[in-house]
PDB file of C-alpha atoms in Angstrom:
ATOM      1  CA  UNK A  11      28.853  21.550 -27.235  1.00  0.00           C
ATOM      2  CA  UNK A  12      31.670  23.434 -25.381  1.00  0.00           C
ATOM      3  CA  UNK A  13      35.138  24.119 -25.740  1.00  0.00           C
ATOM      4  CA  UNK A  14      37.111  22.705 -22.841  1.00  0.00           C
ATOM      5  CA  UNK A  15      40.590  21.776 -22.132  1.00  0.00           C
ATOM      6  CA  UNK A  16      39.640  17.892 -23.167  1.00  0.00           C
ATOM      7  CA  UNK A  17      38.050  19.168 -26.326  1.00  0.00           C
ATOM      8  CA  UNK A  18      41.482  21.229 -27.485  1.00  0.00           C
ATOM      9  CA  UNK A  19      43.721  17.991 -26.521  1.00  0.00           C
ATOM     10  CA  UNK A  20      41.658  15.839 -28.660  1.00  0.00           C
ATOM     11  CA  UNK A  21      41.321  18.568 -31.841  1.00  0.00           C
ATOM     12  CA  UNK A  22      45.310  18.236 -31.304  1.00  0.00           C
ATOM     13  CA  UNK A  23      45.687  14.541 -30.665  1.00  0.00           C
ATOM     14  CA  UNK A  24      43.421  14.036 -34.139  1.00  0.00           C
ATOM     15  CA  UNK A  25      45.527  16.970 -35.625  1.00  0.00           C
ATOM     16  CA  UNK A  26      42.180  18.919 -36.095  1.00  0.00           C
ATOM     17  CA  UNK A  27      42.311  22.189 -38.040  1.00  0.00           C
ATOM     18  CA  UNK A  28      38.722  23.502 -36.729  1.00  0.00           C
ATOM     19  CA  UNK A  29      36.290  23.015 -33.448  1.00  0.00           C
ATOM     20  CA  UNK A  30      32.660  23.118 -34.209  1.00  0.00           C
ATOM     21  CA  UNK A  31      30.959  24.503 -31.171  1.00  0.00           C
ATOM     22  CA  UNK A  32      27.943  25.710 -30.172  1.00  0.00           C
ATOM     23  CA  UNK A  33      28.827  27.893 -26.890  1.00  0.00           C
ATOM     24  CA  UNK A  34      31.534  30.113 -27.872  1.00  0.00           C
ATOM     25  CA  UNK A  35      34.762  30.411 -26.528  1.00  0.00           C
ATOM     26  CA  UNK A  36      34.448  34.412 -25.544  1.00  0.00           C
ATOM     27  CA  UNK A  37      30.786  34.728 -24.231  1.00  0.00           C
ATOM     28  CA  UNK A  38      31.527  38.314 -22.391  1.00  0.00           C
ATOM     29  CA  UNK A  39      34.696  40.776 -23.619  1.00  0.00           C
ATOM     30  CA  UNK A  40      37.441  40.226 -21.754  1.00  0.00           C
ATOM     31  CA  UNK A  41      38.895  43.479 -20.147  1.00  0.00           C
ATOM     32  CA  UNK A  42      42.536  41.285 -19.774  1.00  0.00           C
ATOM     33  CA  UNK A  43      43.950  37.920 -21.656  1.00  0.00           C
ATOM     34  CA  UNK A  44      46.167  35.900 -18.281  1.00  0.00           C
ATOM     35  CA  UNK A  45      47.053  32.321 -19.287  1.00  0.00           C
ATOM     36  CA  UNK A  46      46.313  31.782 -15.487  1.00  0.00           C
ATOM     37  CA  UNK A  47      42.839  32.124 -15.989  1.00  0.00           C
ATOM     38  CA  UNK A  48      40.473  29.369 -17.173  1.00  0.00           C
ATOM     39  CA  UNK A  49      39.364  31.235 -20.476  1.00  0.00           C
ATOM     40  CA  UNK A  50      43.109  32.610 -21.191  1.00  0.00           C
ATOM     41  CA  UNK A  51      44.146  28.668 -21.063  1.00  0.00           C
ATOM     42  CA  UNK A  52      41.966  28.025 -23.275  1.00  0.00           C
ATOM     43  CA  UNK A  53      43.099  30.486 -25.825  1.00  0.00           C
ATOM     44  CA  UNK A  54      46.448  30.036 -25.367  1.00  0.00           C
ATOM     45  CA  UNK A  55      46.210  26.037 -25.882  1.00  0.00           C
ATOM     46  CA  UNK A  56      44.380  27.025 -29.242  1.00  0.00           C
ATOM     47  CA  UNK A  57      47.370  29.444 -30.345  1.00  0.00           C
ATOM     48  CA  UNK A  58      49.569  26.738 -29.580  1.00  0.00           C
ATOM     49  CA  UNK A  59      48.308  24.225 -31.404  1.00  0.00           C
ATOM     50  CA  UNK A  60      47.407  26.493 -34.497  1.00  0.00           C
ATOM     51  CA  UNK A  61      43.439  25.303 -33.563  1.00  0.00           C
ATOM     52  CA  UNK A  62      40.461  27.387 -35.095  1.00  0.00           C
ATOM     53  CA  UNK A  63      37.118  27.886 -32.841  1.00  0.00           C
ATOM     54  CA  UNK A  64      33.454  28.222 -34.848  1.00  0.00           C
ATOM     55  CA  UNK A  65      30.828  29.059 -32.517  1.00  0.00           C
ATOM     56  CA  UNK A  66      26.971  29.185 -33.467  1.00  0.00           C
ATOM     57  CA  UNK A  67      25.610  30.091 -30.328  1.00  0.00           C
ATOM     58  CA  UNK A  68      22.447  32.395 -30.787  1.00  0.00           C
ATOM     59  CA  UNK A  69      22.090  32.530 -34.402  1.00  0.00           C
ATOM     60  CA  UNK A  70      22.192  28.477 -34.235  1.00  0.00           C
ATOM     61  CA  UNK A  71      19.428  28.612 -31.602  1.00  0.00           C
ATOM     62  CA  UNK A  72      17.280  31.358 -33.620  1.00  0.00           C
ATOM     63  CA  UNK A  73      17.587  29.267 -37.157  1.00  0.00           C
ATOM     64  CA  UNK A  74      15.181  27.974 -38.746  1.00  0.00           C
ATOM     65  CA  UNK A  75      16.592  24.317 -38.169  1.00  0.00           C
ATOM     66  CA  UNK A  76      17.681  25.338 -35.208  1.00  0.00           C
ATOM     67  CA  UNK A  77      18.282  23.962 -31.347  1.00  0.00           C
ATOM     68  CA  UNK A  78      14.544  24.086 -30.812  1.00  0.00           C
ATOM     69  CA  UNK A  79      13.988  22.714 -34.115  1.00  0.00           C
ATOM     70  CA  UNK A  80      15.580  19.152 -33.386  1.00  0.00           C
ATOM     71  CA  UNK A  81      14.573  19.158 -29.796  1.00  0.00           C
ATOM     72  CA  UNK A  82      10.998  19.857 -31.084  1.00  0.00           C
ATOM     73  CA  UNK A  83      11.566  16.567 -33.231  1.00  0.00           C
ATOM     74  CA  UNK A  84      12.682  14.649 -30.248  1.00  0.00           C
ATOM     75  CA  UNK A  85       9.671  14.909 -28.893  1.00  0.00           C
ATOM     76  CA  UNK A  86       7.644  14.339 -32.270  1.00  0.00           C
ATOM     77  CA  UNK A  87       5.858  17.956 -31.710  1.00  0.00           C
ATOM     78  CA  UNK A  88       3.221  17.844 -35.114  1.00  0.00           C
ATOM     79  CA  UNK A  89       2.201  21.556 -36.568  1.00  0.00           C
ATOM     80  CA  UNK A  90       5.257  23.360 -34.607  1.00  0.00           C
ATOM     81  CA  UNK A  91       5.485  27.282 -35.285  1.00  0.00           C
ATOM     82  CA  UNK A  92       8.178  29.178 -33.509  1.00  0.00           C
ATOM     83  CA  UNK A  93       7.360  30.459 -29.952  1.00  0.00           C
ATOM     84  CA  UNK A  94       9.524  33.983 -30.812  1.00  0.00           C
ATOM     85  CA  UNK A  95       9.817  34.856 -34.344  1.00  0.00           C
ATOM     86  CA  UNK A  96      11.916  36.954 -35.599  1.00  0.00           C
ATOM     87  CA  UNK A  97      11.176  39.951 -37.934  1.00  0.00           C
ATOM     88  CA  UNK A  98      11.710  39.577 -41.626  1.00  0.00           C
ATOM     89  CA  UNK A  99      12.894  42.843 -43.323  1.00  0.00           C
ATOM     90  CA  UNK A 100       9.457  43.394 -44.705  1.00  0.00           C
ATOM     91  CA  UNK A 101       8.182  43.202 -40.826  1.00  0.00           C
ATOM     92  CA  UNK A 102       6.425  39.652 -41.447  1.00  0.00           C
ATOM     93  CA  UNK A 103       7.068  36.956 -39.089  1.00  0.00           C
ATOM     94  CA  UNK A 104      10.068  35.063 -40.211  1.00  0.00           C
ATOM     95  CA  UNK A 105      10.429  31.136 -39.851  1.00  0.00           C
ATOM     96  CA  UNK A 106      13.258  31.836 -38.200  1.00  0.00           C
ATOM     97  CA  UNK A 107      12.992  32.650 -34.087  1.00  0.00           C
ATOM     98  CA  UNK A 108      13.194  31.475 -30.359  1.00  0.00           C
ATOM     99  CA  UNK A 109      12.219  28.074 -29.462  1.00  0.00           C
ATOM    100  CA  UNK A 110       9.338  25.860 -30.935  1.00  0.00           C
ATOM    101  CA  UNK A 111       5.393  24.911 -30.030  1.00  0.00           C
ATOM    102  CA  UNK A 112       3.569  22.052 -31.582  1.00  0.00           C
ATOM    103  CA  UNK A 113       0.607  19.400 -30.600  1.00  0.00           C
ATOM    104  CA  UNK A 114       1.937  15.755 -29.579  1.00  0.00           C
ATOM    105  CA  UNK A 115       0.871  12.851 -31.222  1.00  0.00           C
ATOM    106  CA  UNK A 116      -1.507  12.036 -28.364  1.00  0.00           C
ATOM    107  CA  UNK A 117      -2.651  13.377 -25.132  1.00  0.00           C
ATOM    108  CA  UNK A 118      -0.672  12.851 -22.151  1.00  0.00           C
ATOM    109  CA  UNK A 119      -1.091  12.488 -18.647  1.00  0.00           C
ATOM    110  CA  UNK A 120       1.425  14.603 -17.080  1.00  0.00           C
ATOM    111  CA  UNK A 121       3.002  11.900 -15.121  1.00  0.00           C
ATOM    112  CA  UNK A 122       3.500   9.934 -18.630  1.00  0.00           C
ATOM    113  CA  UNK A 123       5.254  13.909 -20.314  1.00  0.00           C
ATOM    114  CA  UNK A 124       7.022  13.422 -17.275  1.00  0.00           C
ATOM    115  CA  UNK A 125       8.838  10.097 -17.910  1.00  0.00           C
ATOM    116  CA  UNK A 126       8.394  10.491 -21.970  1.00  0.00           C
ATOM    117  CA  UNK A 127      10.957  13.449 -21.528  1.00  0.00           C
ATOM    118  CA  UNK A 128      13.666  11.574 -19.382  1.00  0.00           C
ATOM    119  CA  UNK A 129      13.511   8.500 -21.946  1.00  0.00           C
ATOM    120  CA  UNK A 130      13.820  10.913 -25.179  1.00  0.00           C
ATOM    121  CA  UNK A 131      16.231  13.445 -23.225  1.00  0.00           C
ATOM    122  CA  UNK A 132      18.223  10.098 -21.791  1.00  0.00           C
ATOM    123  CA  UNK A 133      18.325  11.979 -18.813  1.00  0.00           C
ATOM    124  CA  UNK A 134      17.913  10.429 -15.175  1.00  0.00           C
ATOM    125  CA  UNK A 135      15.374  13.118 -13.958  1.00  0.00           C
ATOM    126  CA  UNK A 136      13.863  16.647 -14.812  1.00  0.00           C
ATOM    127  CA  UNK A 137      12.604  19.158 -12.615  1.00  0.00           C
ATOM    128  CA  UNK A 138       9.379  21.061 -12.503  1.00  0.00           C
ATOM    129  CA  UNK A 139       6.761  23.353 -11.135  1.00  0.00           C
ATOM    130  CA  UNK A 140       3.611  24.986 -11.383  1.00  0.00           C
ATOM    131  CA  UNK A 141      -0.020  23.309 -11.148  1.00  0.00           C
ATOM    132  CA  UNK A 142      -0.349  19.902 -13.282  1.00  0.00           C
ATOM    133  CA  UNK A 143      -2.353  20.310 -16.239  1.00  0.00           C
ATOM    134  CA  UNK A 144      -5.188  17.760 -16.745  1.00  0.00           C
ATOM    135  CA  UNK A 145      -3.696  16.559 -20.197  1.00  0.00           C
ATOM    136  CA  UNK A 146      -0.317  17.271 -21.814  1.00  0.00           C
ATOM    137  CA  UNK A 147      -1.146  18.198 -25.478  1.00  0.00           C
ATOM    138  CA  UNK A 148       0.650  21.935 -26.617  1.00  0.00           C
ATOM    139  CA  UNK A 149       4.285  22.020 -25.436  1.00  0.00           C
ATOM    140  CA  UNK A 150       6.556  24.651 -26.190  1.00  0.00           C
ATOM    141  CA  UNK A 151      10.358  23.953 -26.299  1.00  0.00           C
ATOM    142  CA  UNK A 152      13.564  25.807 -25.846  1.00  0.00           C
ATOM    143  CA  UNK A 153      17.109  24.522 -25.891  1.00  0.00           C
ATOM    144  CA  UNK A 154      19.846  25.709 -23.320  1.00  0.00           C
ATOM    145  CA  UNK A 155      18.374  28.964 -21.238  1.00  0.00           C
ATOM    146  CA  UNK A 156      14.509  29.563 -22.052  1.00  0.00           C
ATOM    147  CA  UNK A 157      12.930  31.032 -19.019  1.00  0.00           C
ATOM    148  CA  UNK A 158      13.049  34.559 -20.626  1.00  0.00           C
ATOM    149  CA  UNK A 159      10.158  33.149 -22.720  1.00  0.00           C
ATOM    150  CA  UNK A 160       7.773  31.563 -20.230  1.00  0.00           C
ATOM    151  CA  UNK A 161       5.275  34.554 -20.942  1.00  0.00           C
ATOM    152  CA  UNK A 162       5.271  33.499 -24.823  1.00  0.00           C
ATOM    153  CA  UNK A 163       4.798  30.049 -23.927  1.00  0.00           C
ATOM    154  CA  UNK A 164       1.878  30.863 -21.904  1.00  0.00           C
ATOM    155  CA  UNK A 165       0.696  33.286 -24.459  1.00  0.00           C
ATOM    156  CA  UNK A 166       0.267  29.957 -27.181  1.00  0.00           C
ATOM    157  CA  UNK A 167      -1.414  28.069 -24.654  1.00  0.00           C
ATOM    158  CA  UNK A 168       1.090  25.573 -24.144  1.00  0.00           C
ATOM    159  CA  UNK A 169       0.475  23.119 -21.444  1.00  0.00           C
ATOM    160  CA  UNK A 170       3.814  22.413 -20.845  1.00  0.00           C
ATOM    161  CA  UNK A 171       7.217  24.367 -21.599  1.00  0.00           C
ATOM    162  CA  UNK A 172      10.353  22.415 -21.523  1.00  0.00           C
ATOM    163  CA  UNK A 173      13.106  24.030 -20.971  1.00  0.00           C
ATOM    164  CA  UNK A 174      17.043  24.374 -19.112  1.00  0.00           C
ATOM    165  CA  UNK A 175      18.319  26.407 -16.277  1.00  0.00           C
ATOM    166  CA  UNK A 176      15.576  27.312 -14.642  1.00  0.00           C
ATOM    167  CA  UNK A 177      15.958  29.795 -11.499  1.00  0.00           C
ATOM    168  CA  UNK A 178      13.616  30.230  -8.582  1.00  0.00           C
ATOM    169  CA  UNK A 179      12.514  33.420  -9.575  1.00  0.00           C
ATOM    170  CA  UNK A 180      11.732  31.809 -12.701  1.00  0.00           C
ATOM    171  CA  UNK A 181       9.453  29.138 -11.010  1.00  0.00           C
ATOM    172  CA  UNK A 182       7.742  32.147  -8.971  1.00  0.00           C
ATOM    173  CA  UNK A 183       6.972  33.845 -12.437  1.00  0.00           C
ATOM    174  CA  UNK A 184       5.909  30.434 -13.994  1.00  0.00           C
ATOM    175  CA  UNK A 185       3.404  29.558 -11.354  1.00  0.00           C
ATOM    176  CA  UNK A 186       1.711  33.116 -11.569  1.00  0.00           C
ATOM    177  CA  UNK A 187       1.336  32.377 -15.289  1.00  0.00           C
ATOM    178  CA  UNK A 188      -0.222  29.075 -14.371  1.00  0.00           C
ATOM    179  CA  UNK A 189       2.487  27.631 -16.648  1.00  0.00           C
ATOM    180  CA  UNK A 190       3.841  23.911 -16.274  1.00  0.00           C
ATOM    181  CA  UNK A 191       7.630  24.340 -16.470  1.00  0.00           C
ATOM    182  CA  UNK A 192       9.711  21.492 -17.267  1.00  0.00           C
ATOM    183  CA  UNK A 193      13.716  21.852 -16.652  1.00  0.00           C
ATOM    184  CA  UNK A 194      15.165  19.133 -18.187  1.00  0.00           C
ATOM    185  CA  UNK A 195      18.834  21.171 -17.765  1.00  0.00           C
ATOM    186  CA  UNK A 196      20.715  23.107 -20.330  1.00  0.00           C
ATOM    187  CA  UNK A 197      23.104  20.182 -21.429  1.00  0.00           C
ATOM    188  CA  UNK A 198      20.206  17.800 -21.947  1.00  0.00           C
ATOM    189  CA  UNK A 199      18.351  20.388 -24.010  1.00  0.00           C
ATOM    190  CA  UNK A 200      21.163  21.204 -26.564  1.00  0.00           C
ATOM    191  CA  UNK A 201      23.206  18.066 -26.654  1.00  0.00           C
ATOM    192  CA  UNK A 202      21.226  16.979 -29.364  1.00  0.00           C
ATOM    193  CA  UNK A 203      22.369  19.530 -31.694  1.00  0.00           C
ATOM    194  CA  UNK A 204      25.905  17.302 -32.280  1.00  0.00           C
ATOM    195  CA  UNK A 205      24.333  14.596 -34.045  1.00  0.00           C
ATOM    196  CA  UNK A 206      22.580  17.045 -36.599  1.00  0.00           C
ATOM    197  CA  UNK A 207      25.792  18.693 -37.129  1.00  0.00           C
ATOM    198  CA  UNK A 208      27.632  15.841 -37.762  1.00  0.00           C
ATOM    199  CA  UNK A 209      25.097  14.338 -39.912  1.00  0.00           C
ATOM    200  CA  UNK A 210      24.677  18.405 -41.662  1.00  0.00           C
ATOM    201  CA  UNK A 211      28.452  18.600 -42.218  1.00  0.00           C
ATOM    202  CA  UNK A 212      29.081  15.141 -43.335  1.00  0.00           C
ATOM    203  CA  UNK A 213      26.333  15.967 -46.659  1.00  0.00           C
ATOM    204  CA  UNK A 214      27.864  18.736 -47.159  1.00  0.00           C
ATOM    205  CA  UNK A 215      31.344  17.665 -47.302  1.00  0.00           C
ATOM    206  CA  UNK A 216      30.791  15.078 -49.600  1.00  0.00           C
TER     207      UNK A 216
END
C-alpha cells in the first residue's frame, strides 16, 4: 500500500525489479533531495538497489474497478453507481469516478452496519457521527480520504457513508447534512486493493 523502508529491504532481499504501490513515493514536489530526510532515504535506498516504484494513486481510486469498486464488494453493495463520475469526452457520465453507492442485501439496524463493517474491514473499531438512521439500506463508499464527498453522498440519499480520515470539521459538516459518517480509517479502507492486484497481475502474467 506504501513504500517504506521495510518494503525497499524486502523488494531487495527477493531481488525485486519493481514495487507495486498504491500511494506514491513523491506525493508533493520536492523543492530539495537530502538523504537525511525520510523521503530522500527512501529514494536513495531505491537508486541503490536499482528498484523501480509504480504508483496508482488517484487514477487507481477513480477506475472503473477501482478502490471503491472492491470495497463496495466487501460490503456486497447490489445496483452500485459511482458517487462522482467523471466526464467522458462526449460530456456523458463515465463509469469511471469517485467512490461507489449501492443498496445492501438487507436492511440494517445501525448498530448491526456498525459491527458488519469491523468484521468485513477486520478492523477492531470504526468511528462515527451524525444522527442514527432508522435502517441502514443506501451506503456510499470511499477508500483512503473521502470526506471531500460527504455532500454527494448526501445528495444520493445514502444512509450511511463509509469512509477514512475523517477530521472534526468534517464531522461538523456531516452532521449539518444529517449524514451518518462512518470512519473506518484510511488503511482499513484501501488495504483491500493488494489482494485484487495480486490476483489482477497474476492473470495477466500468465
Amino acid at each position: 500500500l506504501t513504500v517504506t523502508a521495510d518494503v525497499v529491504e524486502q523488494a531487495a532481499r527477493m531481488s525485486a525489479d519493481l514495487i507495486v504501490s498504491h500511494h506514491p513515493l513523491i506525493f508533493r514536489p520536492l523543492t530539495e533531495l537530502r538523504w537525511d530526510r525520510p523521503a530522500g532515504a527512501l529514494l536513495r535506498a531505491l537508486f541503490e538497489t536499482d528498484v523501480a516504484v509504480y504508483a496508482a494513486h488517484t487514477n487507481f481510486d477513480a477506475a472503473e474497478k477501482g478502490t471503491s469498486e472492491v470495497l463496495a464488494r466487501r460490503f456486497a453493495l447490489q445496483g452500485t453507481r459511482t458517487l462522482v463520475p467523471e466526464r467522458a469526452a462526449d460530456g456523458a457520465a463515465d463509469k469511471a469516478g469517485y467512490g461507489r453507492v449501492g443498496e445492501l442485501p438487507e436492511p440494517m439496524t445501525p448498530e448491526a452496519f456498525l459491527d458488519f463493517v469491523v468484521r468485513r474491514l477486520a478492523v477492531t473499531h470504526v468511528r462515527h457521527n451524525g444522527a442514527l438512521p432508522a435502517k441502514v439500506e443506501r451506503v456510499a463508499v470511499m477508500g483512503g480520504s473521502g470526506a471531500s464527498f460527504m455532500a454527494e453522498a448526501a445528495r444520493e440519499g445514502a444512509d450511511a457513508y463509509v469512509t477514512g480520515d475523517v477530521k472534526f470539521h468534517d464531522a461538523v459538516d456531516a452532521r449539518a447534512l444529517g449524514l451518518w459518517l462512518i470512519d473506518a480509517g484510511h488503511f482499513a479502507t484501501e488495504r483491500l486493493l493488494l489482494d485484487y492486484w495480486k490476483t489482477y497481475l497474476e492473470s495477466r502474467a500468465r
